[in-house]
GROMACS .gro file of C-alpha atoms in nm:
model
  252
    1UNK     CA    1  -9.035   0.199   5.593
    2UNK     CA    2  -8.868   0.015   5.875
    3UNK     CA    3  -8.651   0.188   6.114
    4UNK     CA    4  -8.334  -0.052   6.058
    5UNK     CA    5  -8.111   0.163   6.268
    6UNK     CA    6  -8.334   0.087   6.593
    7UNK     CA    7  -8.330  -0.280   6.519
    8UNK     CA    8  -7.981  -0.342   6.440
    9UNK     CA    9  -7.914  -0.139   6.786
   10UNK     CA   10  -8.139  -0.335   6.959
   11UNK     CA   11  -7.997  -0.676   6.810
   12UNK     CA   12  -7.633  -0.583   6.870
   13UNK     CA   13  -7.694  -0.549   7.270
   14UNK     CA   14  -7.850  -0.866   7.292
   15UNK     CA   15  -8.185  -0.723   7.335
   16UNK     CA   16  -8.531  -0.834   7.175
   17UNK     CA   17  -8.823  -0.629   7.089
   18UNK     CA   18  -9.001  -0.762   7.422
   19UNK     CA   19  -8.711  -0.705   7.633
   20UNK     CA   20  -8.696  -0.326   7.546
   21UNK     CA   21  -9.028  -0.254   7.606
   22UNK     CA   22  -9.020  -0.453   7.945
   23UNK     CA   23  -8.731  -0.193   8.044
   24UNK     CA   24  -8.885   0.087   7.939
   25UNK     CA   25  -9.256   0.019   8.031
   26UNK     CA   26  -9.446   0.011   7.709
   27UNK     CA   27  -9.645  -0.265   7.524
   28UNK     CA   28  -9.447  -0.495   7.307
   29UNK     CA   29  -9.614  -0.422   7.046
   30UNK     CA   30  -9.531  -0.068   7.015
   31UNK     CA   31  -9.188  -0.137   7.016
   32UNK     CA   32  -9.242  -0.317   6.697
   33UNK     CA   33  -9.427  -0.052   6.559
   34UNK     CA   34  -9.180   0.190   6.622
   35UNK     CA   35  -8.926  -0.081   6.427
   36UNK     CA   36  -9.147  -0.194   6.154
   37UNK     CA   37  -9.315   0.130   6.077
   38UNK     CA   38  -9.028   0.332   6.181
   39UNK     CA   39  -9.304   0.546   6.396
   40UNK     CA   40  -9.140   0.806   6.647
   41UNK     CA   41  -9.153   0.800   7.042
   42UNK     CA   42  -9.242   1.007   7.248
   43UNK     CA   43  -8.917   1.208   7.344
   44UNK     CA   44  -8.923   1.010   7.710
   45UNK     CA   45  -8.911   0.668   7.499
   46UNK     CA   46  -8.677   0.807   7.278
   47UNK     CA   47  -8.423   0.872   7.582
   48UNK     CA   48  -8.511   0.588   7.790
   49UNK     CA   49  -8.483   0.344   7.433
   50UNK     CA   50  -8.088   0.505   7.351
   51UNK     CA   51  -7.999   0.464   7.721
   52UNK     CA   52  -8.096   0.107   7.679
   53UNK     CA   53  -7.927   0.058   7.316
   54UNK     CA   54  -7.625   0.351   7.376
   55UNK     CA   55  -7.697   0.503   7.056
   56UNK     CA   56  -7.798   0.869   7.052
   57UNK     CA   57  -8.119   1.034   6.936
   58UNK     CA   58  -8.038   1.165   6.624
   59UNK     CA   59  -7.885   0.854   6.508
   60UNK     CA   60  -8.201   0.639   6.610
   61UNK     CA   61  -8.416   0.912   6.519
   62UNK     CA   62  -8.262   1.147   6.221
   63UNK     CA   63  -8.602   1.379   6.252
   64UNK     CA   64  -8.667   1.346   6.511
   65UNK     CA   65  -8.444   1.630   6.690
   66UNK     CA   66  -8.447   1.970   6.514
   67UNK     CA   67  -8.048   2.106   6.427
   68UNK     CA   68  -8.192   2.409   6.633
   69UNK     CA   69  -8.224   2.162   6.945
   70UNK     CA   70  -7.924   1.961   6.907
   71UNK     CA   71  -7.721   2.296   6.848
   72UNK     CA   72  -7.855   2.385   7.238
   73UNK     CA   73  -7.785   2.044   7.364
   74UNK     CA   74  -7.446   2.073   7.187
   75UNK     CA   75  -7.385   2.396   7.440
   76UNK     CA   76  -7.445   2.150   7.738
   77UNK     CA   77  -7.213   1.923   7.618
   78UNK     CA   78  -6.947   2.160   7.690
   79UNK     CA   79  -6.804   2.164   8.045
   80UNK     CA   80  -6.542   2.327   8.025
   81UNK     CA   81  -6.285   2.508   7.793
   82UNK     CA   82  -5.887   2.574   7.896
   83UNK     CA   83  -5.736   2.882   7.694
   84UNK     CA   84  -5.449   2.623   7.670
   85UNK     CA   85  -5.354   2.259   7.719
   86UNK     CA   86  -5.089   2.300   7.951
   87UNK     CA   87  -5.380   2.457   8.171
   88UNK     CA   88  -5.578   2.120   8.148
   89UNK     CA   89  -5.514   1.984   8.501
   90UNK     CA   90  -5.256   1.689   8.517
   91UNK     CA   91  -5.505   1.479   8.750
   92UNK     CA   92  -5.801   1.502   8.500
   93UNK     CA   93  -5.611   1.326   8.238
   94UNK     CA   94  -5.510   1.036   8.480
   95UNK     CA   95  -5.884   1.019   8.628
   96UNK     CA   96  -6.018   1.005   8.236
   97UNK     CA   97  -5.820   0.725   8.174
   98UNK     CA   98  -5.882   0.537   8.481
   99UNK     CA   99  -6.273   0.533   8.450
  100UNK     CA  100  -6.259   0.440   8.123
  101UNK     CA  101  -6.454   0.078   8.053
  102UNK     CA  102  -6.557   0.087   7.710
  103UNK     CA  103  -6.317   0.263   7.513
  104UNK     CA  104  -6.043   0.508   7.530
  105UNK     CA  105  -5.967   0.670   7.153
  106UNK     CA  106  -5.653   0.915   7.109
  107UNK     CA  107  -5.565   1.045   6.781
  108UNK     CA  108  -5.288   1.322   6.777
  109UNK     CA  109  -4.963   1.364   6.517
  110UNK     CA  110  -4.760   1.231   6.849
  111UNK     CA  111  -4.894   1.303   7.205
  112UNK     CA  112  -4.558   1.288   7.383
  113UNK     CA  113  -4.689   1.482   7.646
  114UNK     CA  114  -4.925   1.219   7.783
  115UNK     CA  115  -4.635   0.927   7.840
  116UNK     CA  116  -4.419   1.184   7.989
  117UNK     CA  117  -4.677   1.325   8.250
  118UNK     CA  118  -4.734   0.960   8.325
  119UNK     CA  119  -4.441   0.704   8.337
  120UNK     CA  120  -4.727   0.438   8.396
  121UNK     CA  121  -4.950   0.503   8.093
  122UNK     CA  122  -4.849   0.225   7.870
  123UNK     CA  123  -4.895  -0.012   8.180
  124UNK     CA  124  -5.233   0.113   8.228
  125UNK     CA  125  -5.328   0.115   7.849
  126UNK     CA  126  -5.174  -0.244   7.888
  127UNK     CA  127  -5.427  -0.336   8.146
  128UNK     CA  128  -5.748  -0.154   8.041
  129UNK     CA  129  -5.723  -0.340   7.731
  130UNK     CA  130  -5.690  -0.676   7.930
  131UNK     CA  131  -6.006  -0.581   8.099
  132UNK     CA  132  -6.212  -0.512   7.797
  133UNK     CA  133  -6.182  -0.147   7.711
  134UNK     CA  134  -6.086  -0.104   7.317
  135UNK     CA  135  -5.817   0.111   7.300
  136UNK     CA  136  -5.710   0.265   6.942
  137UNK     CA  137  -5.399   0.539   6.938
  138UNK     CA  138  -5.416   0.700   6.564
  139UNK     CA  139  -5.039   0.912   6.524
  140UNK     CA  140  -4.900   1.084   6.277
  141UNK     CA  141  -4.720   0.859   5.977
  142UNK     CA  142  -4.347   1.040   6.063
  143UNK     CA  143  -4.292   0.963   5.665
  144UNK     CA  144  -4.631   1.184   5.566
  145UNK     CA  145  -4.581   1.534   5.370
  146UNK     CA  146  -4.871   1.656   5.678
  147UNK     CA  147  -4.617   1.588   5.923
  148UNK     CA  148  -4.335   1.751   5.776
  149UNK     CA  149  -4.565   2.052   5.715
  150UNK     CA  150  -4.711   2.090   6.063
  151UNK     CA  151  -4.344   2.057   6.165
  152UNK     CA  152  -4.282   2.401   5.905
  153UNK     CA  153  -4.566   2.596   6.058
  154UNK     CA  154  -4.433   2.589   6.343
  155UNK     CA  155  -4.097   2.697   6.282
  156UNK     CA  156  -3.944   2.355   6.353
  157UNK     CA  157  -3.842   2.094   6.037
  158UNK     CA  158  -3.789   1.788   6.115
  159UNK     CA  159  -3.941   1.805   6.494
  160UNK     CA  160  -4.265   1.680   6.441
  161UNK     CA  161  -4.145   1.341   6.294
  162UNK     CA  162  -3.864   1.336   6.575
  163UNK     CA  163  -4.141   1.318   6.839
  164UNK     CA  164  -4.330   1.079   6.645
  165UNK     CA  165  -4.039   0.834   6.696
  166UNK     CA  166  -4.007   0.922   7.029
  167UNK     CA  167  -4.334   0.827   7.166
  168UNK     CA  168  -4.331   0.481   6.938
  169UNK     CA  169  -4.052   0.353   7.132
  170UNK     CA  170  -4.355   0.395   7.447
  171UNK     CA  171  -4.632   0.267   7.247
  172UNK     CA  172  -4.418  -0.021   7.095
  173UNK     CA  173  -4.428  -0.190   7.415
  174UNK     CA  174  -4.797  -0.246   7.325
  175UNK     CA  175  -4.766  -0.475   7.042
  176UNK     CA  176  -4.935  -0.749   7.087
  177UNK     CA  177  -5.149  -0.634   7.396
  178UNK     CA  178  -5.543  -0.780   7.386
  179UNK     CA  179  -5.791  -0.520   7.280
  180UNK     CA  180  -5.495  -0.194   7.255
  181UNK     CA  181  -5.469  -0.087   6.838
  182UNK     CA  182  -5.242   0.144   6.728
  183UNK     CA  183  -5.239   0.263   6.401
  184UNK     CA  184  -5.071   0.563   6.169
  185UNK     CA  185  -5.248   0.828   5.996
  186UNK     CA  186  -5.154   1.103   5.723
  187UNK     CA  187  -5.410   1.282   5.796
  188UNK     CA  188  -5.382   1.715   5.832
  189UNK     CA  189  -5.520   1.720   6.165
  190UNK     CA  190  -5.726   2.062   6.294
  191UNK     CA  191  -5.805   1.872   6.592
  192UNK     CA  192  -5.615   1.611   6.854
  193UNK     CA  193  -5.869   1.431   7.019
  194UNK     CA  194  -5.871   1.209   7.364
  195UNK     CA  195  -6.144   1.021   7.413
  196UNK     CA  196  -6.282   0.832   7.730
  197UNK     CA  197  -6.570   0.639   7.743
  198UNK     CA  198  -6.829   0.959   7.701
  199UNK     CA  199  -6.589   1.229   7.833
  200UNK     CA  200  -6.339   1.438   7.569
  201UNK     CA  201  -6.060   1.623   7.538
  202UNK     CA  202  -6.044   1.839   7.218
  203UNK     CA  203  -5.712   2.003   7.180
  204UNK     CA  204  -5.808   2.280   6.885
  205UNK     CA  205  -5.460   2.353   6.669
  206UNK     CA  206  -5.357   2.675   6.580
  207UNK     CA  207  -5.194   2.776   6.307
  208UNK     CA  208  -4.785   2.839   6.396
  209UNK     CA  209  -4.871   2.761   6.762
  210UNK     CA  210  -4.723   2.425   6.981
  211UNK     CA  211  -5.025   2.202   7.073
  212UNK     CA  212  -4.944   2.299   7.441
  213UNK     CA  213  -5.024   2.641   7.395
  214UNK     CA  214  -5.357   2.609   7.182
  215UNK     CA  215  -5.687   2.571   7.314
  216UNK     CA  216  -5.873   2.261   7.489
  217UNK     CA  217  -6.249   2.171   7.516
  218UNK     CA  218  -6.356   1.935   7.800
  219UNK     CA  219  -6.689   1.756   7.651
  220UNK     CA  220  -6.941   1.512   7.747
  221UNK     CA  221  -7.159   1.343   7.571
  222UNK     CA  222  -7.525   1.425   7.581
  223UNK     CA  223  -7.830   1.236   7.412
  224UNK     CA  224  -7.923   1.489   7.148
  225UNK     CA  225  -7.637   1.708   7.102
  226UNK     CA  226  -7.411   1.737   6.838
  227UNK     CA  227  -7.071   1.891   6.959
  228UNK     CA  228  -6.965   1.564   7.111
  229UNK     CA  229  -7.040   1.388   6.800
  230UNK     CA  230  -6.872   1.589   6.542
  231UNK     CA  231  -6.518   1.488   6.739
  232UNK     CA  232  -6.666   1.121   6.740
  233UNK     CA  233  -6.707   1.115   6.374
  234UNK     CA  234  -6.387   1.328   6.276
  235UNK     CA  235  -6.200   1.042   6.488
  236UNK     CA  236  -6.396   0.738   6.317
  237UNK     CA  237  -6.282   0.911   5.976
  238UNK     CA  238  -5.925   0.910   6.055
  239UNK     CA  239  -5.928   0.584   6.187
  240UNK     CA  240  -6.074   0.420   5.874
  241UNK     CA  241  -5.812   0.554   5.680
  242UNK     CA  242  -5.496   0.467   5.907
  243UNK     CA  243  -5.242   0.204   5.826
  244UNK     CA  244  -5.054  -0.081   6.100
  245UNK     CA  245  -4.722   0.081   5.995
  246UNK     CA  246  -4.581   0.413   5.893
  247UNK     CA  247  -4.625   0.436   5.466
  248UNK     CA  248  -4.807   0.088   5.465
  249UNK     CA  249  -5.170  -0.006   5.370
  250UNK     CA  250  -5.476   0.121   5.510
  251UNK     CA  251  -5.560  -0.070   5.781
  252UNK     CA  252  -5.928  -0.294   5.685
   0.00000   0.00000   0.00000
């Protein structure tokens, strides 16, 4: 059975059989055994190969990291963890964003916090997206029964939605700006995630507690761990099944 995970990787950077095993320092010809017969590196190849490809190992290589392992990596993966997001410092947030050159993913029901710590945000979003970093904000659908009931739980009808329309006016101002989606989901969010390039912010909710107030995990991603990928997923999930507008169609 062919390993058609390692290929497509290897075709979608641009890369040919030869050319990976040039960078790495292994025979051609192993590389294609390791394709066509779907045979397993050594655990060096296996690094040096998803460095090449940015893929992970377990993705490349389902077997070939034991949940034991990637359950220790996953520990590595977190740096550090903030009894509280209004602990997170304000600077880390604005140095996130700034370093960002692939991607920069936030999902949250609103995130008002972030475009009132920073009057420049939307400017910057603007301009990563210019320069090639995809940028995709999933919020809250203000119209969804999740919304209304986060806005219950804690103690506050109606608020939730009220922010919602509060930070569109911000992110509004995007429309139409190269490489910057922003979508709606109705999603009953456990987590709000902020994602930069292989760094994370996890802001864990907490039942009848204000977002500001709950927990927040600093992560990084680490070839072989899990923890950073379970947030990576989660956010993939909501964003397949978020819609261009408040109560329209799911976005394709």
């Amino acid at each position: 059975m062919a390993n058609d995970r390692l290929r497509d990787a290897i075709l979608r950077n641009g890369l040919t059989p030869g050319a990976v095993a040039e960078k790495i320092g292994v025979d051609p010809k192993t590389v294609e055994r390791w394709i066509t017969q779907d045979r397993t590196p050594y655990p060096r190849h296996r690094h040096a190969i998803a460095a090449v490809v940015r893929e992970d190992v377990p993705y490349l290589w389902p077997k070939a990291v034991t949940p034991e392992r990637a359950s220790r990596i996953g520990q590595s993966e977190l740096l550090q963890i903030y009894s509280r997001r209004s602990s997170v410092p304000y600077d880390l947030w604005g140095r996130l964003i700034e370093r960002a050159e692939e991607r920069i993913d936030i999902l949250a029901y609103a995130g008002l916090f972030l475009v009132e710590q920073d009057p420049r945000l939307i400017d910057v979003l603007r301009q990563k997206g210019i320069d090639g970093v995809e940028v995709t904000i999933l919020l809250g659908d203000p119209t969804s029964e999740a919304i209304e009931r986060r806005s219950v739980e804690e103690g506050a009808p109606g608020l939730m939605a009220a922010k919602i329309g509060q930070v569109q006016q911000y992110y509004n101002r995007l429309e139409g700006a190269p490489g910057v989606t922003v979508l709606y989901h109705d999603t009953t969010l456990y987590n709000s995630i902020y994602r930069f390039d292989d760094e994370m912010l996890v802001n864990m909710h907490v039942l009848g507690r204000h977002a500001p107030h709950a927990p927040v995990m600093h992560l990084r991603r680490l070839n072989g761990g899990d923890l950073f990928g379970t947030y990576a997923d989660s956010f993939d999930r909501v964003r397949k099944a978020s819609k261009p507008q408040p109560g329209g169609e799911v976005a394709a």
